[in-house]
Amino acid sequence: MHMLTHDQIWTALDRLAERAGLSASGLAKRSGLDPTTFNKSKRITNDGRERWPSTESVAKALAATNTAIDTFVQLITDRPRVVQSVPLLGLAQAGAGGFFDDGGFPAGKGWEEVGLPSVNDEHAYALEISGDSMKPAYRDGDIIVVSPGTAIRRGDRVVVKTTGGEVMVKELKRRTTKIVELASLNPSHADRTLAPADVEWIARIVWASQ
DNA sequence: TTGAAGAGGTGTGGCACGAC
DNA sequence: GTCGTGCCACACCTCTTCAA
């Protein structure tokens, strides 16, 4: 299943404007919206949070350009960025400093490279499982691909790094503004409940070598 | 346990303004 | 005319409380 991403929807709107021979603000204007509605600064907040256009704004833009919804979907899915290989790191090393930036994206040296099936996240990376604490889901030597750019939902398997430098593979049970509940993949290990402030980053596992 | 109601928080679009 | 930024209004969402 493919999720609709923030980047895809805005890229599709840019392509929609381009097809109509308009700028982003020109498209907004023709759609009866404020010319700044599709501005770059309206796509992301000062603190880095993604801003999304409303379905009403998208519908107006489609109407203004005489574009059917399936054509818009084509603009979204056109020329997807497919990653052929991703950086690889041992899970046991992941807790150490220097391998990730503040956003949980791979950074620095010490990464190897591993090929894999298509993944639509340029920030994706791989981790090699060490030990049997993730059994039966993952065994020692398995490789998991982690996508920090993919939205996370309840029930997803995730990699969590705590502010204390601990890295763990869990299943997301619940995530609220006050707690992050994580279920252990190995029944002999206890579930964990963390405060959001204790979570440095959390990223979804999108593929595993099994 | 469930549903209703209210409070408070969140997020998108619009307005004003400036730069080019 | 276009683009960018800051601020604000208001609709919507989430959470809490309370009654049945």
PDB file of C-alpha atoms (C1' of nucleotides) in Angstrom:
ATOM      1  CA  MET A   1       0.000   0.000   0.000  1.00  0.00           C
ATOM      2  CA  HIS A   2       1.301   3.482  -0.816  1.00  0.00           C
ATOM      3  CA  MET A   3       0.616   6.436   1.394  1.00  0.00           C
ATOM      4  CA  LEU A   4      -0.017   9.872  -0.051  1.00  0.00           C
ATOM      5  CA  THR A   5       2.882  12.019   1.068  1.00  0.00           C
ATOM      6  CA  HIS A   6       3.151  15.736   1.717  1.00  0.00           C
ATOM      7  CA  ASP A   7       5.741  16.080  -1.009  1.00  0.00           C
ATOM      8  CA  GLN A   8       3.595  14.227  -3.550  1.00  0.00           C
ATOM      9  CA  ILE A   9       0.503  16.386  -3.055  1.00  0.00           C
ATOM     10  CA  TRP A  10       2.433  19.649  -3.345  1.00  0.00           C
ATOM     11  CA  THR A  11       4.452  18.391  -6.331  1.00  0.00           C
ATOM     12  CA  ALA A  12       1.193  17.412  -8.009  1.00  0.00           C
ATOM     13  CA  LEU A  13      -0.229  20.901  -7.395  1.00  0.00           C
ATOM     14  CA  ASP A  14       2.924  22.451  -8.883  1.00  0.00           C
ATOM     15  CA  ARG A  15       2.583  20.183 -11.935  1.00  0.00           C
ATOM     16  CA  LEU A  16      -1.093  21.099 -12.190  1.00  0.00           C
ATOM     17  CA  ALA A  17      -0.153  24.791 -12.288  1.00  0.00           C
ATOM     18  CA  GLU A  18       2.640  24.119 -14.795  1.00  0.00           C
ATOM     19  CA  ARG A  19       0.248  22.240 -17.097  1.00  0.00           C
ATOM     20  CA  ALA A  20      -2.087  25.250 -17.037  1.00  0.00           C
ATOM     21  CA  GLY A  21       0.795  27.615 -17.768  1.00  0.00           C
ATOM     22  CA  LEU A  22       0.444  29.203 -14.348  1.00  0.00           C
ATOM     23  CA  SER A  23       2.567  29.782 -11.285  1.00  0.00           C
ATOM     24  CA  ALA A  24       1.444  28.366  -7.941  1.00  0.00           C
ATOM     25  CA  SER A  25      -0.008  31.715  -6.947  1.00  0.00           C
ATOM     26  CA  GLY A  26      -1.611  32.119 -10.352  1.00  0.00           C
ATOM     27  CA  LEU A  27      -3.335  28.768  -9.947  1.00  0.00           C
ATOM     28  CA  ALA A  28      -4.583  29.744  -6.486  1.00  0.00           C
ATOM     29  CA  LYS A  29      -5.936  32.996  -7.834  1.00  0.00           C
ATOM     30  CA  ARG A  30      -7.728  31.328 -10.737  1.00  0.00           C
ATOM     31  CA  SER A  31      -9.184  28.847  -8.241  1.00  0.00           C
ATOM     32  CA  GLY A  32     -10.799  31.697  -6.320  1.00  0.00           C
ATOM     33  CA  LEU A  33      -8.373  31.272  -3.447  1.00  0.00           C
ATOM     34  CA  ASP A  34      -5.959  33.678  -1.853  1.00  0.00           C
ATOM     35  CA  PRO A  35      -2.864  33.944  -4.111  1.00  0.00           C
ATOM     36  CA  THR A  36      -0.653  32.907  -1.202  1.00  0.00           C
ATOM     37  CA  THR A  37      -2.568  29.669  -0.545  1.00  0.00           C
ATOM     38  CA  PHE A  38      -0.056  27.521  -2.435  1.00  0.00           C
ATOM     39  CA  ASN A  39       3.048  29.528  -1.465  1.00  0.00           C
ATOM     40  CA  LYS A  40       6.158  27.624  -0.412  1.00  0.00           C
ATOM     41  CA  SER A  41       5.901  29.181   3.050  1.00  0.00           C
ATOM     42  CA  LYS A  42       2.396  27.707   3.392  1.00  0.00           C
ATOM     43  CA  ARG A  43       3.743  24.180   2.900  1.00  0.00           C
ATOM     44  CA  ILE A  44       5.842  23.942   6.029  1.00  0.00           C
ATOM     45  CA  THR A  45       5.741  25.784   9.354  1.00  0.00           C
ATOM     46  CA  ASN A  46       8.606  27.596  11.058  1.00  0.00           C
ATOM     47  CA  ASP A  47       9.135  24.605  13.351  1.00  0.00           C
ATOM     48  CA  GLY A  48       9.336  22.231  10.393  1.00  0.00           C
ATOM     49  CA  ARG A  49       5.854  20.745  10.563  1.00  0.00           C
ATOM     50  CA  GLU A  50       4.252  19.873   7.226  1.00  0.00           C
ATOM     51  CA  ARG A  51       1.210  21.906   6.159  1.00  0.00           C
ATOM     52  CA  TRP A  52      -1.269  20.293   3.770  1.00  0.00           C
ATOM     53  CA  PRO A  53      -3.755  21.891   1.366  1.00  0.00           C
ATOM     54  CA  SER A  54      -7.385  21.222   2.242  1.00  0.00           C
ATOM     55  CA  THR A  55      -9.419  18.947   0.007  1.00  0.00           C
ATOM     56  CA  GLU A  56     -11.573  21.995  -0.754  1.00  0.00           C
ATOM     57  CA  SER A  57      -8.560  23.925  -2.086  1.00  0.00           C
ATOM     58  CA  VAL A  58      -7.445  20.957  -4.176  1.00  0.00           C
ATOM     59  CA  ALA A  59     -10.990  20.532  -5.535  1.00  0.00           C
ATOM     60  CA  LYS A  60     -11.122  24.213  -6.511  1.00  0.00           C
ATOM     61  CA  ALA A  61      -7.743  23.958  -8.250  1.00  0.00           C
ATOM     62  CA  LEU A  62      -8.969  20.915 -10.191  1.00  0.00           C
ATOM     63  CA  ALA A  63     -12.164  22.724 -11.186  1.00  0.00           C
ATOM     64  CA  ALA A  64     -10.259  25.845 -12.247  1.00  0.00           C
ATOM     65  CA  THR A  65      -7.991  23.813 -14.527  1.00  0.00           C
ATOM     66  CA  ASN A  66     -10.708  21.461 -15.781  1.00  0.00           C
ATOM     67  CA  THR A  67      -8.751  18.539 -14.406  1.00  0.00           C
ATOM     68  CA  ALA A  68     -10.326  15.213 -13.420  1.00  0.00           C
ATOM     69  CA  ILE A  69      -9.330  13.608 -10.140  1.00  0.00           C
ATOM     70  CA  ASP A  70      -7.759  10.609 -11.905  1.00  0.00           C
ATOM     71  CA  THR A  71      -5.540  12.959 -13.918  1.00  0.00           C
ATOM     72  CA  PHE A  72      -4.481  14.575 -10.650  1.00  0.00           C
ATOM     73  CA  VAL A  73      -3.658  11.136  -9.242  1.00  0.00           C
ATOM     74  CA  GLN A  74      -1.487  10.541 -12.312  1.00  0.00           C
ATOM     75  CA  LEU A  75       0.396  13.753 -11.523  1.00  0.00           C
ATOM     76  CA  ILE A  76       0.950  12.425  -7.995  1.00  0.00           C
ATOM     77  CA  THR A  77       2.233   9.033  -9.075  1.00  0.00           C
ATOM     78  CA  ASP A  78       4.155  10.226 -12.145  1.00  0.00           C
ATOM     79  CA  ARG A  79       7.904   9.600 -12.014  1.00  0.00           C
ATOM     80  CA  PRO A  80       8.171   8.360  -8.432  1.00  0.00           C
ATOM     81  CA  ARG A  81      11.595   8.425  -6.801  1.00  0.00           C
ATOM     82  CA  VAL A  82      12.587   4.783  -6.477  1.00  0.00           C
ATOM     83  CA  VAL A  83      15.570   3.996  -4.289  1.00  0.00           C
ATOM     84  CA  GLN A  84      17.731   1.102  -5.529  1.00  0.00           C
ATOM     85  CA  SER A  85      20.005   0.895  -2.492  1.00  0.00           C
ATOM     86  CA  VAL A  86      20.114   2.317   1.012  1.00  0.00           C
ATOM     87  CA  PRO A  87      22.780   2.907   3.690  1.00  0.00           C
ATOM     88  CA  LEU A  88      23.236  -0.040   6.078  1.00  0.00           C
ATOM     89  CA  LEU A  89      24.165  -0.007   9.777  1.00  0.00           C
ATOM     90  CA  GLY A  90      24.214  -2.633  12.538  1.00  0.00           C
ATOM     91  CA  LEU A  91      21.315  -2.220  14.996  1.00  0.00           C
ATOM     92  CA  ALA A  92      23.739  -2.512  17.920  1.00  0.00           C
ATOM     93  CA  GLN A  93      25.656   0.503  16.586  1.00  0.00           C
ATOM     94  CA  ALA A  94      22.573   2.644  16.019  1.00  0.00           C
ATOM     95  CA  GLY A  95      22.412   3.866  19.613  1.00  0.00           C
ATOM     96  CA  ALA A  96      25.857   5.404  19.401  1.00  0.00           C
ATOM     97  CA  GLY A  97      26.159   9.062  18.420  1.00  0.00           C
ATOM     98  CA  GLY A  98      27.077  10.300  14.942  1.00  0.00           C
ATOM     99  CA  PHE A  99      24.979   8.028  12.759  1.00  0.00           C
ATOM    100  CA  PHE A 100      21.780  10.124  12.620  1.00  0.00           C
ATOM    101  CA  ASP A 101      20.908  13.785  12.303  1.00  0.00           C
ATOM    102  CA  ASP A 102      18.303  15.547  14.474  1.00  0.00           C
ATOM    103  CA  GLY A 103      15.487  14.388  12.219  1.00  0.00           C
ATOM    104  CA  GLY A 104      16.418  10.714  12.524  1.00  0.00           C
ATOM    105  CA  PHE A 105      17.847  10.597   8.991  1.00  0.00           C
ATOM    106  CA  PRO A 106      21.093   8.723   8.370  1.00  0.00           C
ATOM    107  CA  ALA A 107      24.141  10.976   8.540  1.00  0.00           C
ATOM    108  CA  GLY A 108      27.910  10.767   9.020  1.00  0.00           C
ATOM    109  CA  LYS A 109      30.312   7.960   8.173  1.00  0.00           C
ATOM    110  CA  GLY A 110      30.316   4.268   9.037  1.00  0.00           C
ATOM    111  CA  TRP A 111      27.402   3.312   6.834  1.00  0.00           C
ATOM    112  CA  GLU A 112      27.671   0.550   4.240  1.00  0.00           C
ATOM    113  CA  GLU A 113      25.376   0.173   1.224  1.00  0.00           C
ATOM    114  CA  VAL A 114      22.841  -2.580   0.535  1.00  0.00           C
ATOM    115  CA  GLY A 115      20.577  -3.141  -2.487  1.00  0.00           C
ATOM    116  CA  LEU A 116      16.876  -3.721  -1.989  1.00  0.00           C
ATOM    117  CA  PRO A 117      13.462  -3.686  -3.720  1.00  0.00           C
ATOM    118  CA  SER A 118      11.920  -0.298  -4.519  1.00  0.00           C
ATOM    119  CA  VAL A 119      11.334   2.057  -1.616  1.00  0.00           C
ATOM    120  CA  ASN A 120       9.864   5.541  -2.137  1.00  0.00           C
ATOM    121  CA  ASP A 121      11.865   7.357   0.521  1.00  0.00           C
ATOM    122  CA  GLU A 122      15.205   8.969  -0.273  1.00  0.00           C
ATOM    123  CA  HIS A 123      15.985   8.986   3.474  1.00  0.00           C
ATOM    124  CA  ALA A 124      15.444   5.226   3.881  1.00  0.00           C
ATOM    125  CA  TYR A 125      18.218   3.186   5.456  1.00  0.00           C
ATOM    126  CA  ALA A 126      18.821  -0.410   6.544  1.00  0.00           C
ATOM    127  CA  LEU A 127      19.685  -1.922   9.922  1.00  0.00           C
ATOM    128  CA  GLU A 128      21.136  -5.378  10.512  1.00  0.00           C
ATOM    129  CA  ILE A 129      19.479  -7.194  13.401  1.00  0.00           C
ATOM    130  CA  SER A 130      21.835  -8.451  16.097  1.00  0.00           C
ATOM    131  CA  GLY A 131      20.764 -10.916  18.765  1.00  0.00           C
ATOM    132  CA  ASP A 132      17.461 -12.714  19.166  1.00  0.00           C
ATOM    133  CA  SER A 133      15.561 -10.173  21.252  1.00  0.00           C
ATOM    134  CA  MET A 134      13.259  -9.458  18.273  1.00  0.00           C
ATOM    135  CA  LYS A 135      12.374 -13.139  17.672  1.00  0.00           C
ATOM    136  CA  PRO A 136      10.148 -14.493  16.234  1.00  0.00           C
ATOM    137  CA  ALA A 137       9.573 -11.395  14.032  1.00  0.00           C
ATOM    138  CA  TYR A 138      13.255 -10.811  13.223  1.00  0.00           C
ATOM    139  CA  ARG A 139      16.281 -13.091  13.693  1.00  0.00           C
ATOM    140  CA  ASP A 140      19.953 -12.383  14.113  1.00  0.00           C
ATOM    141  CA  GLY A 141      21.373 -11.263  10.754  1.00  0.00           C
ATOM    142  CA  ASP A 142      18.068 -10.141   9.246  1.00  0.00           C
ATOM    143  CA  ILE A 143      18.106  -6.763   7.506  1.00  0.00           C
ATOM    144  CA  ILE A 144      15.264  -4.315   8.009  1.00  0.00           C
ATOM    145  CA  VAL A 145      14.665  -1.194   5.926  1.00  0.00           C
ATOM    146  CA  VAL A 146      13.559   1.861   7.881  1.00  0.00           C
ATOM    147  CA  SER A 147      11.755   4.818   6.292  1.00  0.00           C
ATOM    148  CA  PRO A 148      11.844   7.960   8.467  1.00  0.00           C
ATOM    149  CA  GLY A 149       9.800   9.796   5.851  1.00  0.00           C
ATOM    150  CA  THR A 150       6.829   7.423   6.054  1.00  0.00           C
ATOM    151  CA  ALA A 151       3.824   8.205   8.239  1.00  0.00           C
ATOM    152  CA  ILE A 152       3.372   5.910  11.241  1.00  0.00           C
ATOM    153  CA  ARG A 153       0.105   4.387  12.368  1.00  0.00           C
ATOM    154  CA  ARG A 154      -0.990   2.142  15.210  1.00  0.00           C
ATOM    155  CA  GLY A 155       0.108  -1.442  14.616  1.00  0.00           C
ATOM    156  CA  ASP A 156       3.171  -0.525  12.534  1.00  0.00           C
ATOM    157  CA  ARG A 157       6.536  -2.067  13.385  1.00  0.00           C
ATOM    158  CA  VAL A 158       8.918   0.749  14.184  1.00  0.00           C
ATOM    159  CA  VAL A 159      12.460   1.570  15.236  1.00  0.00           C
ATOM    160  CA  VAL A 160      12.566   3.909  18.232  1.00  0.00           C
ATOM    161  CA  LYS A 161      15.559   5.819  19.504  1.00  0.00           C
ATOM    162  CA  THR A 162      15.283   7.288  22.990  1.00  0.00           C
ATOM    163  CA  THR A 163      17.003  10.449  24.180  1.00  0.00           C
ATOM    164  CA  GLY A 164      19.048   8.090  26.374  1.00  0.00           C
ATOM    165  CA  GLY A 165      20.610   6.525  23.259  1.00  0.00           C
ATOM    166  CA  GLU A 166      18.634   3.269  23.412  1.00  0.00           C
ATOM    167  CA  VAL A 167      17.480   1.877  20.040  1.00  0.00           C
ATOM    168  CA  MET A 168      14.700  -0.706  19.953  1.00  0.00           C
ATOM    169  CA  VAL A 169      12.445  -2.428  17.459  1.00  0.00           C
ATOM    170  CA  LYS A 170       8.816  -2.519  18.611  1.00  0.00           C
ATOM    171  CA  GLU A 171       5.215  -2.453  17.437  1.00  0.00           C
ATOM    172  CA  LEU A 172       3.411   0.854  17.952  1.00  0.00           C
ATOM    173  CA  LYS A 173       0.368   0.224  20.170  1.00  0.00           C
ATOM    174  CA  ARG A 174      -0.689   3.786  20.833  1.00  0.00           C
ATOM    175  CA  ARG A 175       0.734   7.272  20.414  1.00  0.00           C
ATOM    176  CA  THR A 176      -0.815  10.307  22.094  1.00  0.00           C
ATOM    177  CA  THR A 177       0.521  13.700  23.130  1.00  0.00           C
ATOM    178  CA  LYS A 178       1.368  12.257  26.554  1.00  0.00           C
ATOM    179  CA  ILE A 179       2.563   8.684  25.984  1.00  0.00           C
ATOM    180  CA  VAL A 180       4.055   6.376  23.356  1.00  0.00           C
ATOM    181  CA  GLU A 181       3.037   2.749  23.995  1.00  0.00           C
ATOM    182  CA  LEU A 182       5.250   0.115  22.359  1.00  0.00           C
ATOM    183  CA  ALA A 183       4.570  -3.609  22.213  1.00  0.00           C
ATOM    184  CA  SER A 184       7.549  -5.973  22.239  1.00  0.00           C
ATOM    185  CA  LEU A 185       7.937  -8.304  19.249  1.00  0.00           C
ATOM    186  CA  ASN A 186       9.381 -10.992  21.516  1.00  0.00           C
ATOM    187  CA  PRO A 187       6.832 -12.226  24.113  1.00  0.00           C
ATOM    188  CA  SER A 188       9.594 -12.768  26.657  1.00  0.00           C
ATOM    189  CA  HIS A 189      10.418  -9.061  26.606  1.00  0.00           C
ATOM    190  CA  ALA A 190       8.237  -6.484  28.353  1.00  0.00           C
ATOM    191  CA  ASP A 191       6.242  -3.818  26.508  1.00  0.00           C
ATOM    192  CA  ARG A 192       7.441  -0.237  26.931  1.00  0.00           C
ATOM    193  CA  THR A 193       5.678   3.035  27.617  1.00  0.00           C
ATOM    194  CA  LEU A 194       7.626   6.233  26.974  1.00  0.00           C
ATOM    195  CA  ALA A 195       6.932   9.925  27.310  1.00  0.00           C
ATOM    196  CA  PRO A 196       7.113  11.705  23.903  1.00  0.00           C
ATOM    197  CA  ALA A 197       9.920  13.860  25.319  1.00  0.00           C
ATOM    198  CA  ASP A 198      11.985  10.678  25.842  1.00  0.00           C
ATOM    199  CA  VAL A 199      11.659   9.680  22.158  1.00  0.00           C
ATOM    200  CA  GLU A 200      14.400  11.210  20.018  1.00  0.00           C
ATOM    201  CA  TRP A 201      12.910   9.825  16.808  1.00  0.00           C
ATOM    202  CA  ILE A 202      10.612   7.046  15.660  1.00  0.00           C
ATOM    203  CA  ALA A 203      10.613   5.559  12.137  1.00  0.00           C
ATOM    204  CA  ARG A 204       8.584   2.906  10.389  1.00  0.00           C
ATOM    205  CA  ILE A 205       9.989  -0.444   9.199  1.00  0.00           C
ATOM    206  CA  VAL A 206       8.904  -0.797   5.560  1.00  0.00           C
ATOM    207  CA  TRP A 207      10.738  -3.957   4.511  1.00  0.00           C
ATOM    208  CA  ALA A 208      12.618  -6.923   6.023  1.00  0.00           C
ATOM    209  CA  SER A 209      14.832  -9.607   4.482  1.00  0.00           C
ATOM    210  CA  GLN A 210      13.067 -12.830   5.361  1.00  0.00           C
TER     211      GLN A 210
ATOM    212  C1'  DT B   1     -19.680   1.532  29.619  1.00  0.00           C
ATOM    213  C1'  DT B   2     -21.493   4.853  26.602  1.00  0.00           C
ATOM    214  C1'  DG B   3     -22.852   9.171  24.817  1.00  0.00           C
ATOM    215  C1'  DA B   4     -23.332  14.233  25.209  1.00  0.00           C
ATOM    216  C1'  DA B   5     -21.472  18.642  26.094  1.00  0.00           C
ATOM    217  C1'  DG B   6     -18.024  21.940  26.837  1.00  0.00           C
ATOM    218  C1'  DA B   7     -13.164  23.564  26.900  1.00  0.00           C
ATOM    219  C1'  DG B   8      -9.047  24.045  24.887  1.00  0.00           C
ATOM    220  C1'  DG B   9      -5.778  23.099  21.228  1.00  0.00           C
ATOM    221  C1'  DT B  10      -4.559  22.652  16.360  1.00  0.00           C
ATOM    222  C1'  DG B  11      -4.140  23.796  11.632  1.00  0.00           C
ATOM    223  C1'  DT B  12      -5.553  25.976   7.125  1.00  0.00           C
ATOM    224  C1'  DG B  13      -6.691  29.945   4.624  1.00  0.00           C
ATOM    225  C1'  DG B  14      -6.967  34.970   4.377  1.00  0.00           C
ATOM    226  C1'  DC B  15      -5.111  39.577   5.146  1.00  0.00           C
ATOM    227  C1'  DA B  16      -1.497  42.934   5.368  1.00  0.00           C
ATOM    228  C1'  DC B  17       2.809  44.190   4.137  1.00  0.00           C
ATOM    229  C1'  DG B  18       7.362  44.248   2.025  1.00  0.00           C
ATOM    230  C1'  DA B  19      10.831  42.846  -1.564  1.00  0.00           C
ATOM    231  C1'  DC B  20      11.838  42.125  -6.244  1.00  0.00           C
TER     232       DC B  20
ATOM    233  C1'  DG C   1       2.445  40.558 -10.908  1.00  0.00           C
ATOM    234  C1'  DT C   2       4.801  37.201  -8.119  1.00  0.00           C
ATOM    235  C1'  DC C   3       6.678  35.500  -4.058  1.00  0.00           C
ATOM    236  C1'  DG C   4       7.624  35.327   0.868  1.00  0.00           C
ATOM    237  C1'  DT C   5       6.604  36.139   5.847  1.00  0.00           C
ATOM    238  C1'  DG C   6       3.991  37.073  10.078  1.00  0.00           C
ATOM    239  C1'  DC C   7      -0.176  37.270  12.214  1.00  0.00           C
ATOM    240  C1'  DC C   8      -4.950  36.220  12.974  1.00  0.00           C
ATOM    241  C1'  DA C   9      -9.785  34.180  12.506  1.00  0.00           C
ATOM    242  C1'  DC C  10     -12.341  30.382  12.679  1.00  0.00           C
ATOM    243  C1'  DA C  11     -13.609  25.686  11.681  1.00  0.00           C
ATOM    244  C1'  DC C  12     -12.438  21.386  13.178  1.00  0.00           C
ATOM    245  C1'  DC C  13     -10.487  17.991  16.269  1.00  0.00           C
ATOM    246  C1'  DT C  14      -9.237  15.978  20.697  1.00  0.00           C
ATOM    247  C1'  DC C  15      -9.636  15.527  25.380  1.00  0.00           C
ATOM    248  C1'  DT C  16     -12.032  15.767  29.698  1.00  0.00           C
ATOM    249  C1'  DT C  17     -15.922  15.671  32.494  1.00  0.00           C
ATOM    250  C1'  DC C  18     -20.257  14.075  33.842  1.00  0.00           C
ATOM    251  C1'  DA C  19     -24.770  12.046  33.648  1.00  0.00           C
ATOM    252  C1'  DA C  20     -27.459   8.049  32.503  1.00  0.00           C
TER     253       DA C  20
END
